[in-house]
Amino acid sequence: MNPRARRISIRIDAKSGEVVAVAPSERRLPEAVAFARSKAAWITERLEARVEGVPLEPGTVVSLHGREVRLEATGTNGAARLTEDASGPVIRSGGEGEAFGRRVEALLKREARAALTARTDHHLKTLGQNPVRVSIADTRSRWGSCSPHNRTIRYSWRVVLAPPDVLDYLAAHEVAHLVHADHSPAYWSVVHRLVGDHRPFRKWLREHGQALHAVGR
């Protein structure tokens, strides 16, 4: 039950793979269960397409800005560092077990904040908009959100795993909401002004989003 929910909905938890039915009140819980049962075929399809988790541990290969990056342990307690050798980019980090993963995730979040802040500022200037406060989160259902009334934009750090053009589109998508808070034709016209044809980027996120959400799970 979620009092903030406006309607009954179902989703697949990205980490556990469990089906979650949401109702706005306890009174409507039976209705939510019935709705979930009616969506059995959809649930089965999503579960079959679900991507297994990709732990952040030594030996794992993840993507960063669309490039494959190897994770290596340094055997120390040092923070994660992004570098490059003859075989390509590599993230080397200290720590063992969960500590290693936390250090790598912290580096990825720093990379996300830097890239998203830069592209957000670029699009703000293009539209003649004043600065906003950018925050980075670990959301599981949305890539970003914009609150025009308090001028804040919130992004999922995982978009830094995607190619730069996709990350740039997401920044443009959220900045455009400062002009139009809906998804009207006028809104998409603003997005087009910022990044051109946005359809390939939206398609990429639909096709690869689950894989991005699996990283670090």
XYZ file of C-alpha atoms in Angstrom:
217
model
C 0.000 0.000 0.000
C 1.240 3.476 -0.885
C -0.947 6.456 0.119
C 0.897 8.625 -2.422
C -0.135 6.347 -5.300
C -2.865 7.778 -7.496
C -3.913 4.472 -8.987
C -3.441 0.721 -8.785
C -0.301 -0.494 -10.533
C 2.125 -3.396 -10.727
C 5.859 -3.528 -11.327
C 8.732 -5.991 -11.263
C 11.277 -5.225 -8.542
C 14.607 -4.770 -10.325
C 16.641 -6.330 -7.511
C 14.525 -9.242 -6.258
C 12.491 -10.000 -9.371
C 9.349 -10.021 -7.241
C 6.029 -8.738 -8.565
C 4.875 -5.698 -6.583
C 1.227 -4.612 -6.664
C 0.583 -1.070 -5.434
C -2.722 0.285 -4.141
C -3.458 3.799 -2.828
C -5.360 2.456 0.212
C -5.814 -0.734 2.204
C -9.427 -0.880 1.056
C -8.262 -1.317 -2.549
C -5.699 -4.061 -1.879
C -8.027 -6.863 -3.128
C -8.523 -4.839 -6.289
C -4.735 -4.595 -6.716
C -4.373 -8.369 -6.342
C -7.086 -8.949 -8.930
C -5.390 -6.493 -11.288
C -2.081 -8.329 -10.901
C -3.776 -11.651 -11.719
C -5.308 -10.146 -14.838
C -1.807 -9.169 -15.979
C -0.372 -12.688 -15.631
C 0.769 -12.840 -19.259
C 2.511 -9.454 -18.999
C 4.191 -10.481 -15.744
C 5.429 -13.755 -17.252
C 6.840 -11.926 -20.269
C 8.680 -9.397 -18.093
C 10.096 -12.064 -15.779
C 11.386 -14.089 -18.720
C 13.079 -10.974 -20.137
C 14.564 -9.970 -16.778
C 18.331 -9.543 -16.769
C 20.324 -11.178 -13.979
C 22.184 -8.899 -11.600
C 25.751 -7.853 -12.376
C 27.686 -7.488 -9.098
C 30.392 -4.851 -8.828
C 33.279 -7.170 -8.051
C 36.798 -7.792 -9.379
C 36.739 -9.349 -12.837
C 33.359 -7.918 -13.810
C 33.055 -5.855 -16.989
C 30.590 -2.972 -16.878
C 29.917 -0.059 -19.199
C 30.759 3.581 -18.576
C 29.727 6.212 -21.111
C 28.948 3.282 -23.401
C 32.455 1.785 -23.193
C 33.363 -1.522 -21.571
C 35.340 -1.073 -18.359
C 37.047 -3.819 -16.352
C 36.924 -3.860 -12.562
C 40.181 -4.758 -10.805
C 41.133 -5.045 -7.134
C 44.235 -3.246 -5.882
C 44.518 -5.173 -2.642
C 44.493 -1.927 -0.648
C 41.865 0.163 1.107
C 42.063 2.965 -1.442
C 39.157 4.557 -3.299
C 38.199 3.475 -6.805
C 40.044 5.187 -9.655
C 39.296 5.255 -13.358
C 42.347 4.750 -15.541
C 43.280 3.197 -18.861
C 45.870 0.695 -19.978
C 46.784 -0.967 -23.263
C 43.600 -3.066 -23.245
C 41.234 -0.192 -22.501
C 39.596 1.602 -19.550
C 39.754 0.006 -16.119
C 38.445 0.863 -12.666
C 40.868 -0.154 -9.952
C 39.657 -0.137 -6.371
C 40.578 -1.195 -2.891
C 38.301 -2.938 -0.454
C 36.953 -6.468 -0.354
C 33.477 -7.836 -0.913
C 30.764 -5.234 -0.449
C 33.364 -2.571 0.335
C 34.852 -3.002 -3.133
C 31.405 -2.625 -4.715
C 30.600 0.484 -2.674
C 33.831 2.164 -3.775
C 33.170 1.390 -7.431
C 29.576 2.591 -7.176
C 30.749 5.816 -5.530
C 33.074 6.436 -8.479
C 30.272 5.766 -10.986
C 28.020 8.196 -9.122
C 30.732 10.868 -9.227
C 31.090 10.328 -12.967
C 27.305 10.556 -13.346
C 27.070 13.784 -11.357
C 29.849 15.435 -13.368
C 28.459 14.419 -16.759
C 24.812 15.142 -15.976
C 25.566 18.475 -14.344
C 27.595 19.551 -17.387
C 24.903 18.562 -19.893
C 22.139 20.039 -17.724
C 23.980 23.368 -17.575
C 24.497 23.266 -21.349
C 20.787 22.806 -22.046
C 19.805 25.403 -19.450
C 21.953 27.972 -21.240
C 20.484 27.024 -24.612
C 16.984 27.715 -23.296
C 17.982 30.780 -21.293
C 16.978 29.083 -18.048
C 18.381 29.836 -14.605
C 20.470 27.200 -12.770
C 18.843 24.240 -11.042
C 19.894 21.912 -8.245
C 20.992 18.528 -9.598
C 20.835 15.411 -7.440
C 21.879 11.823 -8.177
C 19.835 8.864 -6.931
C 19.451 5.115 -7.384
C 15.939 4.999 -8.761
C 14.510 1.778 -10.152
C 11.648 2.953 -12.311
C 12.525 6.430 -13.629
C 15.647 7.775 -15.280
C 14.993 11.292 -14.100
C 12.470 13.728 -12.692
C 12.103 17.484 -12.715
C 10.395 19.734 -10.152
C 9.941 23.114 -11.860
C 8.447 24.776 -8.758
C 11.625 24.297 -6.688
C 13.993 24.013 -9.675
C 15.463 20.633 -8.923
C 16.303 17.797 -11.295
C 16.930 14.273 -10.048
C 18.725 11.671 -12.156
C 19.431 7.970 -11.884
C 23.207 7.536 -11.727
C 22.921 4.450 -13.924
C 22.436 6.515 -17.067
C 26.217 7.169 -16.921
C 26.569 3.564 -18.067
C 24.834 4.477 -21.339
C 26.396 6.129 -24.404
C 26.960 9.905 -24.040
C 24.200 10.784 -26.526
C 21.663 8.899 -24.404
C 22.809 10.677 -21.242
C 22.614 13.997 -23.079
C 19.054 13.212 -24.187
C 18.036 12.490 -20.593
C 19.419 15.839 -19.453
C 17.545 17.574 -22.277
C 14.371 15.641 -21.409
C 14.393 16.892 -17.827
C 15.482 20.468 -18.621
C 12.645 20.746 -21.146
C 10.193 20.130 -18.294
C 11.173 23.519 -16.913
C 9.432 24.958 -19.966
C 6.542 22.489 -20.221
C 5.681 20.267 -17.251
C 3.817 17.777 -19.458
C 4.614 15.607 -22.483
C 2.643 17.682 -24.965
C 3.730 18.296 -28.571
C 5.062 21.666 -27.388
C 7.231 19.869 -24.833
C 8.672 17.445 -27.397
C 9.363 20.416 -29.662
C 11.666 21.793 -26.959
C 13.422 18.433 -26.629
C 13.880 18.331 -30.408
C 15.414 21.781 -30.306
C 17.970 20.538 -27.778
C 18.943 17.118 -29.184
C 17.220 16.684 -32.534
C 15.390 13.399 -33.135
C 14.950 11.964 -29.640
C 13.353 8.683 -30.720
C 16.609 6.664 -31.052
C 17.611 7.610 -27.506
C 14.247 6.667 -26.045
C 14.394 3.377 -27.959
C 17.887 2.676 -26.595
C 16.704 3.145 -23.010
C 13.716 0.867 -23.581
C 15.919 -1.870 -25.027
C 18.865 -1.601 -22.630
C 17.317 -0.161 -19.488
C 17.004 -3.483 -17.682
C 20.677 -4.251 -18.288
C 21.665 -0.891 -16.776
C 19.453 -1.465 -13.737
C 21.055 -4.888 -13.225
C 24.510 -3.410 -12.624
C 25.409 -3.499 -8.959
C 22.411 -5.640 -8.032
